[in-house]
Amino acid sequence: GIQVEQSPPDLILQEGANSTLRCNFSDSVNNLQWFHQNPWGQLINLFYIPSGTKQNGRLSATTVATERYSLLYISSSQTTDSGVYFCAVVRRGSQGNLIFGKGTKLSVKP
Amino acid sequence: EAQVTQNPRYLITVTGKKLTVTCSQNMNHEYMSWYRQDPGLGLRQIYYSMNVEVTDKGDVPEGYKVSRKEKRNFPLILESPSPNQTSLYFCASSLSRGNSGANVLTFGAGSRLTVL
């Protein structure tokens, strides 16, 4: 099956710093999403981005489908950005089988 | 308010006692799915449903059943729970994007299940 690898596994930042999270996948996909899980366990969709670039406030994401990776950028990080960031993909040819990476745990210190 | 509602939120049960975790969404979403989250393993999909009466296995379906008789409900059934099914369970839904399955997923709050 398709492999989804996220890096780094852990990241500690000072408030105000910028960061880049990476998601590599081993096969062609037609669906890629980024999620944030806050320290209380709530999962929120950040981006649906199978290709191209999107921005939402301090967050932006880029997926280069031909090279099988996606990047999530967090600028001017805040303590509320802490949590775990997951990417998830659906392999091209599959329909609803969503495969998650193991996540990047981000801690933003005040 | 648009939401995905799971019940129960917390449950402690014993091996072999059948249980059902309910999931309901009020957004008229076609796509619904179940995941379990375990330390070190991340989120793994159990089952998904592209629409009413259409369900398919995810990556870890063993020991679970689902049904999709109505568009809004997608219950997860553990016929004979075992301790290795102790986990945090999430239900999610979205509009369908045809061949690419899920659109932007909305998650429920999670159900923490302990099987003794």
Tab-separated table of C-alpha atoms in Angstrom:
chain	number	residue	atom	x	y	z
A	1	GLY	CA	0.000	0.000	0.000
A	2	ILE	CA	0.896	3.650	-0.159
A	3	GLN	CA	3.347	4.961	2.439
A	4	VAL	CA	2.915	8.406	3.990
A	5	GLU	CA	5.871	9.823	5.874
A	6	GLN	CA	5.901	13.076	7.799
A	7	SER	CA	8.879	15.014	9.028
A	8	PRO	CA	10.063	16.081	11.445
A	9	PRO	CA	8.304	13.882	14.009
A	10	ASP	CA	8.737	16.525	16.701
A	11	LEU	CA	9.310	20.251	16.517
A	12	ILE	CA	9.761	22.819	19.258
A	13	LEU	CA	9.492	26.502	18.362
A	14	GLN	CA	9.612	29.813	20.091
A	15	GLU	CA	6.519	31.938	19.599
A	16	GLY	CA	6.870	34.043	16.479
A	17	ALA	CA	9.079	31.591	14.596
A	18	ASN	CA	8.257	30.089	11.215
A	19	SER	CA	8.214	26.387	10.393
A	20	THR	CA	7.825	23.967	7.495
A	21	LEU	CA	6.302	20.519	7.889
A	22	ARG	CA	6.730	17.929	5.183
A	23	CYS	CA	4.606	15.032	3.951
A	24	ASN	CA	6.068	12.513	1.466
A	25	PHE	CA	3.940	9.855	-0.174
A	26	SER	CA	5.030	6.842	-2.175
A	27	ASP	CA	2.378	6.698	-4.914
A	28	SER	CA	0.167	8.976	-6.989
A	29	VAL	CA	-2.711	10.524	-5.086
A	30	ASN	CA	-5.902	12.308	-5.996
A	31	ASN	CA	-6.686	13.580	-2.518
A	32	LEU	CA	-4.434	15.151	0.108
A	33	GLN	CA	-5.538	16.882	3.287
A	34	TRP	CA	-3.773	18.482	6.239
A	35	PHE	CA	-5.238	18.325	9.739
A	36	HIS	CA	-4.420	19.811	13.127
A	37	GLN	CA	-5.135	17.900	16.318
A	38	ASN	CA	-5.108	20.260	19.291
A	39	PRO	CA	-3.930	19.219	22.768
A	40	TRP	CA	-7.520	18.343	23.692
A	41	GLY	CA	-7.773	15.844	20.854
A	42	GLN	CA	-9.982	17.792	18.457
A	43	LEU	CA	-9.190	17.234	14.772
A	44	ILE	CA	-9.644	20.144	12.382
A	45	ASN	CA	-9.164	20.154	8.641
A	46	LEU	CA	-6.662	22.794	7.530
A	47	PHE	CA	-6.407	22.238	3.790
A	48	TYR	CA	-7.723	20.051	1.027
A	49	ILE	CA	-4.802	20.285	-1.415
A	50	PRO	CA	-4.153	17.431	-3.888
A	51	SER	CA	-2.053	19.871	-5.931
A	52	GLY	CA	-1.057	23.508	-6.017
A	53	THR	CA	-0.818	26.106	-3.267
A	54	LYS	CA	-3.350	27.469	-0.813
A	55	GLN	CA	-3.158	29.996	1.960
A	56	ASN	CA	-5.305	30.616	5.003
A	57	GLY	CA	-4.036	33.355	7.275
A	58	ARG	CA	-0.668	32.392	8.748
A	59	LEU	CA	-0.874	28.905	7.273
A	60	SER	CA	-0.174	27.888	3.725
A	61	ALA	CA	0.308	24.580	1.969
A	62	THR	CA	1.875	23.438	-1.260
A	63	THR	CA	1.540	20.035	-2.889
A	64	VAL	CA	3.807	18.969	-5.738
A	65	ALA	CA	1.961	15.873	-6.859
A	66	THR	CA	4.476	14.920	-9.546
A	67	GLU	CA	7.237	14.781	-6.923
A	68	ARG	CA	4.990	13.192	-4.293
A	69	TYR	CA	5.284	15.633	-1.442
A	70	SER	CA	3.362	18.339	0.319
A	71	LEU	CA	4.547	21.122	2.615
A	72	LEU	CA	2.683	22.962	5.353
A	73	TYR	CA	4.062	26.372	6.304
A	74	ILE	CA	3.280	28.013	9.603
A	75	SER	CA	4.392	31.614	9.926
A	76	SER	CA	4.629	33.702	13.099
A	77	SER	CA	3.711	30.702	15.205
A	78	GLN	CA	1.505	31.104	18.268
A	79	THR	CA	1.064	28.885	21.314
A	80	THR	CA	-2.358	27.925	19.975
A	81	ASP	CA	-0.622	26.281	17.001
A	82	SER	CA	0.658	23.555	19.323
A	83	GLY	CA	-0.583	20.057	18.681
A	84	VAL	CA	-0.088	17.358	16.096
A	85	TYR	CA	-0.272	17.987	12.359
A	86	PHE	CA	-1.318	15.120	10.109
A	87	CYS	CA	-1.400	14.753	6.399
A	88	ALA	CA	-3.649	12.154	4.792
A	89	VAL	CA	-3.929	10.927	1.216
A	90	VAL	CA	-6.123	8.812	-1.023
A	91	ARG	CA	-4.114	6.798	-3.528
A	92	ARG	CA	-5.095	7.418	-7.150
A	93	GLY	CA	-7.391	4.585	-8.166
A	94	SER	CA	-8.769	4.193	-4.678
A	95	GLN	CA	-11.837	6.110	-3.641
A	96	GLY	CA	-12.397	6.627	0.039
A	97	ASN	CA	-9.435	4.815	1.621
A	98	LEU	CA	-7.729	7.658	3.469
A	99	ILE	CA	-4.195	6.948	4.692
A	100	PHE	CA	-2.668	9.116	7.419
A	101	GLY	CA	0.917	9.876	8.185
A	102	LYS	CA	2.072	9.502	11.781
A	103	GLY	CA	2.092	13.243	12.302
A	104	THR	CA	4.403	16.051	13.396
A	105	LYS	CA	4.080	17.085	17.032
A	106	LEU	CA	4.556	20.838	17.317
A	107	SER	CA	5.161	22.637	20.597
A	108	VAL	CA	5.220	26.432	20.531
A	109	LYS	CA	6.766	28.011	23.628
A	110	PRO	CA	5.777	31.512	24.805
B	1	GLU	CA	-24.626	24.026	13.944
B	2	ALA	CA	-22.961	21.744	11.406
B	3	GLN	CA	-21.405	18.863	13.268
B	4	VAL	CA	-20.558	15.205	13.584
B	5	THR	CA	-21.836	13.696	16.825
B	6	GLN	CA	-20.396	10.542	18.358
B	7	ASN	CA	-21.735	8.618	21.333
B	8	PRO	CA	-20.661	7.527	23.804
B	9	ARG	CA	-17.681	9.800	24.369
B	10	TYR	CA	-16.221	7.470	26.980
B	11	LEU	CA	-16.904	3.795	27.582
B	12	ILE	CA	-15.347	1.068	29.689
B	13	THR	CA	-16.573	-2.405	28.842
B	14	VAL	CA	-15.546	-6.036	29.183
B	15	THR	CA	-14.298	-8.545	26.650
B	16	GLY	CA	-17.066	-10.042	24.540
B	17	LYS	CA	-19.852	-7.607	25.385
B	18	LYS	CA	-21.234	-6.248	22.125
B	19	LEU	CA	-21.256	-2.496	21.790
B	20	THR	CA	-22.148	0.143	19.226
B	21	VAL	CA	-20.626	3.574	18.836
B	22	THR	CA	-23.032	5.863	17.045
B	23	CYS	CA	-22.084	8.578	14.572
B	24	SER	CA	-24.486	11.108	13.150
B	25	GLN	CA	-23.935	14.126	10.879
B	26	ASN	CA	-26.329	16.940	10.007
B	27	MET	CA	-24.597	18.234	6.864
B	28	ASN	CA	-26.117	15.871	4.275
B	29	HIS	CA	-22.661	14.433	3.584
B	30	GLU	CA	-22.338	11.420	1.323
B	31	TYR	CA	-18.991	10.232	2.667
B	32	MET	CA	-18.541	8.917	6.222
B	33	SER	CA	-15.677	7.043	7.809
B	34	TRP	CA	-14.325	5.611	11.054
B	35	TYR	CA	-10.743	5.783	12.395
B	36	ARG	CA	-8.905	4.569	15.418
B	37	GLN	CA	-5.997	6.439	16.942
B	38	ASP	CA	-3.328	4.641	18.922
B	39	PRO	CA	-0.057	5.999	20.371
B	40	GLY	CA	2.772	5.654	17.899
B	41	LEU	CA	0.469	4.413	15.133
B	42	GLY	CA	-1.410	7.589	14.282
B	43	LEU	CA	-4.869	7.439	12.725
B	44	ARG	CA	-5.915	4.349	10.829
B	45	GLN	CA	-9.081	3.990	8.832
B	46	ILE	CA	-11.428	1.184	9.875
B	47	TYR	CA	-14.309	1.482	7.393
B	48	TYR	CA	-15.696	4.093	5.066
B	49	SER	CA	-18.939	4.662	3.216
B	50	MET	CA	-19.288	6.532	-0.049
B	51	ASN	CA	-23.081	6.755	0.294
B	52	VAL	CA	-26.159	4.962	1.678
B	53	GLU	CA	-25.798	1.173	1.509
B	54	VAL	CA	-22.222	1.508	0.186
B	55	THR	CA	-19.472	0.563	2.659
B	56	ASP	CA	-15.906	-0.600	2.235
B	57	LYS	CA	-13.015	-1.746	4.377
B	58	GLY	CA	-10.238	0.567	5.394
B	59	ASP	CA	-6.892	-0.612	6.692
B	60	VAL	CA	-7.913	-2.162	10.027
B	61	PRO	CA	-11.448	-3.577	9.642
B	62	GLU	CA	-10.960	-6.816	11.628
B	63	GLY	CA	-13.298	-7.066	14.593
B	64	TYR	CA	-15.567	-4.239	13.431
B	65	LYS	CA	-18.796	-3.953	11.479
B	66	VAL	CA	-20.598	-0.927	10.071
B	67	SER	CA	-23.866	-0.174	8.369
B	68	ARG	CA	-25.173	2.795	6.394
B	69	LYS	CA	-28.932	2.530	6.225
B	70	GLU	CA	-29.494	6.300	6.344
B	71	LYS	CA	-27.365	9.105	5.007
B	72	ARG	CA	-26.881	10.800	8.375
B	73	ASN	CA	-25.890	7.750	10.480
B	74	PHE	CA	-22.873	5.460	10.358
B	75	PRO	CA	-22.642	3.285	13.485
B	76	LEU	CA	-19.532	1.281	14.374
B	77	ILE	CA	-20.283	-2.124	15.854
B	78	LEU	CA	-17.919	-4.225	17.934
B	79	GLU	CA	-19.587	-7.643	18.045
B	80	SER	CA	-17.153	-9.170	20.537
B	81	PRO	CA	-14.735	-6.515	21.798
B	82	SER	CA	-11.241	-7.511	22.825
B	83	PRO	CA	-8.580	-5.573	24.778
B	84	ASN	CA	-6.668	-4.790	21.559
B	85	GLN	CA	-9.639	-2.684	20.507
B	86	THR	CA	-8.982	-0.276	23.359
B	87	SER	CA	-8.448	2.959	21.492
B	88	LEU	CA	-9.642	6.459	20.662
B	89	TYR	CA	-12.184	6.332	17.851
B	90	PHE	CA	-13.124	9.121	15.471
B	91	CYS	CA	-15.948	9.387	13.000
B	92	ALA	CA	-15.707	11.846	10.109
B	93	SER	CA	-17.847	12.949	7.198
B	94	SER	CA	-17.586	15.020	4.046
B	95	LEU	CA	-19.196	15.746	0.759
B	96	SER	CA	-18.003	13.288	-1.853
B	97	ARG	CA	-15.560	14.222	-4.582
B	98	GLY	CA	-16.361	11.287	-6.814
B	99	ASN	CA	-13.257	9.271	-7.634
B	100	SER	CA	-11.161	11.028	-5.050
B	101	GLY	CA	-13.556	10.152	-2.276
B	102	ALA	CA	-13.546	12.467	0.667
B	103	ASN	CA	-13.792	16.195	0.418
B	104	VAL	CA	-12.836	18.364	3.385
B	105	LEU	CA	-13.386	16.083	6.391
B	106	THR	CA	-15.285	17.130	9.497
B	107	PHE	CA	-14.458	15.026	12.555
B	108	GLY	CA	-16.478	14.114	15.595
B	109	ALA	CA	-15.081	14.752	19.062
B	110	GLY	CA	-13.881	11.189	19.525
B	111	SER	CA	-14.917	8.200	21.624
B	112	ARG	CA	-12.473	6.722	24.093
B	113	LEU	CA	-13.114	3.019	24.456
B	114	THR	CA	-11.497	0.738	27.035
B	115	VAL	CA	-12.021	-3.019	26.836
B	116	LEU	CA	-11.045	-4.934	29.984
